[in-house]
């Protein structure tokens, strides 16, 4: 089921040398002594000794990493227009050290890597290197993002990196959900990106963006950046606030009033951010933050800034790594501002081009029916994109009617023979709650992705034996009120099919026994 078509607009990803095998050696392992050193730098040699002594008591892990730092390898990255303008300057590019968010024609920018330099190393080399860094505390490679540093920001000094050891999130087998509720699916997996520092996948991108801001603010560049700002539906502001707090950089967040959960709201407040609650929706917040960052020395942190996608793409690489570098058939991603679906494609495609794997999975973008401009675009045959005013949805983080990264999403979906599906409020809440009945504690956005999966199974587009990954973008604990309302059956015009309210019982043995016998009828 894997897609093999690739968009022309991704031509910057150069073909890997034909002399190198694109088929992974699934069980290739390094000697433990070699793994310890190779996790630190791509040209380090295996040490003579096999015993590693603990660093000096007065030395922290940054200082230890600096002492062992290897020479730079000539890897680089830069911004280029996305997509390339037909009549634009073919040589237009910008250093990552420039503060620029748009191309000269007003379009998006994309981070491009020197693929020829990366291709000097074989796919097997990169697989072994990345595998050697998993589970380490060596700075900064213990992070699931920075363990792929050469594919993310190859030129940044590790001392400028701001990391909370994000990533390395759980990929678990959803055995009972697939077996009992999806027609006997035996290879269904959930990538739980919500198991992260602030409870969402946004940490993956924010560590990259805040690290680059930290680099810009420090010598020798010493840029006068007063703070970092974002518009948010909740999760972006939480991630930005945490990473800025870790770096000692002021954070400013614009939130739509009364449209995010209390759990999301308290996170930036607790981390010391300046929180502005605005009487508008996300799109209105986004317009205002762009105007403010054009006037004040505040660095824009929204996904208009392509640096975040460099971190988010590592979740795709991590999925491959967790499958021992085998490619799944399908990956289903909830879509709001639509940067994440492109980030997943970019991670998979980069691994294909550099020979870590030999193809990419088919992608599905799942949208809430109340905020589904990409779904309408897809259904029109990609002929007409209509922005909309997003209606309220329990999947509040993807309640976006005019997504910034729509063109990026189209590239990803066309290149992977992808699909866009939608879910109504009842469908997404039922899917979320049914998944919870099998041991999960899903957020509503994961409910959107799961509802899309149910539909694609019903249509027999996804088969029972297809290896399928559902991306869970946030932790269910951030959206507890939606679960409370569902199980209390307090949602208007919703049957709440899988509600499970607590039973009020008198503190009496007979009364308790009556309830339990009724609940366990046929099971005793």
mmCIF file with all atom_site columns, C-alpha atoms in Angstrom, residues 362 447 517:
data_model
loop_
_atom_site.group_PDB
_atom_site.id
_atom_site.type_symbol
_atom_site.label_atom_id
_atom_site.label_alt_id
_atom_site.label_comp_id
_atom_site.label_asym_id
_atom_site.label_entity_id
_atom_site.label_seq_id
_atom_site.pdbx_PDB_ins_code
_atom_site.Cartn_x
_atom_site.Cartn_y
_atom_site.Cartn_z
_atom_site.occupancy
_atom_site.B_iso_or_equiv
_atom_site.pdbx_formal_charge
_atom_site.auth_seq_id
_atom_site.auth_comp_id
_atom_site.auth_asym_id
_atom_site.auth_atom_id
_atom_site.pdbx_PDB_model_num
ATOM 1 C CA . UNK A 1 362 ? 0.476   6.787  2.441  1.00 0.00 ? 362 UNK A CA 1
ATOM 2 C CA . UNK A 1 447 ? -10.614 11.024 18.118 1.00 0.00 ? 447 UNK A CA 1
ATOM 3 C CA . UNK A 1 517 ? -24.967 -8.329 39.756 1.00 0.00 ? 517 UNK A CA 1
#
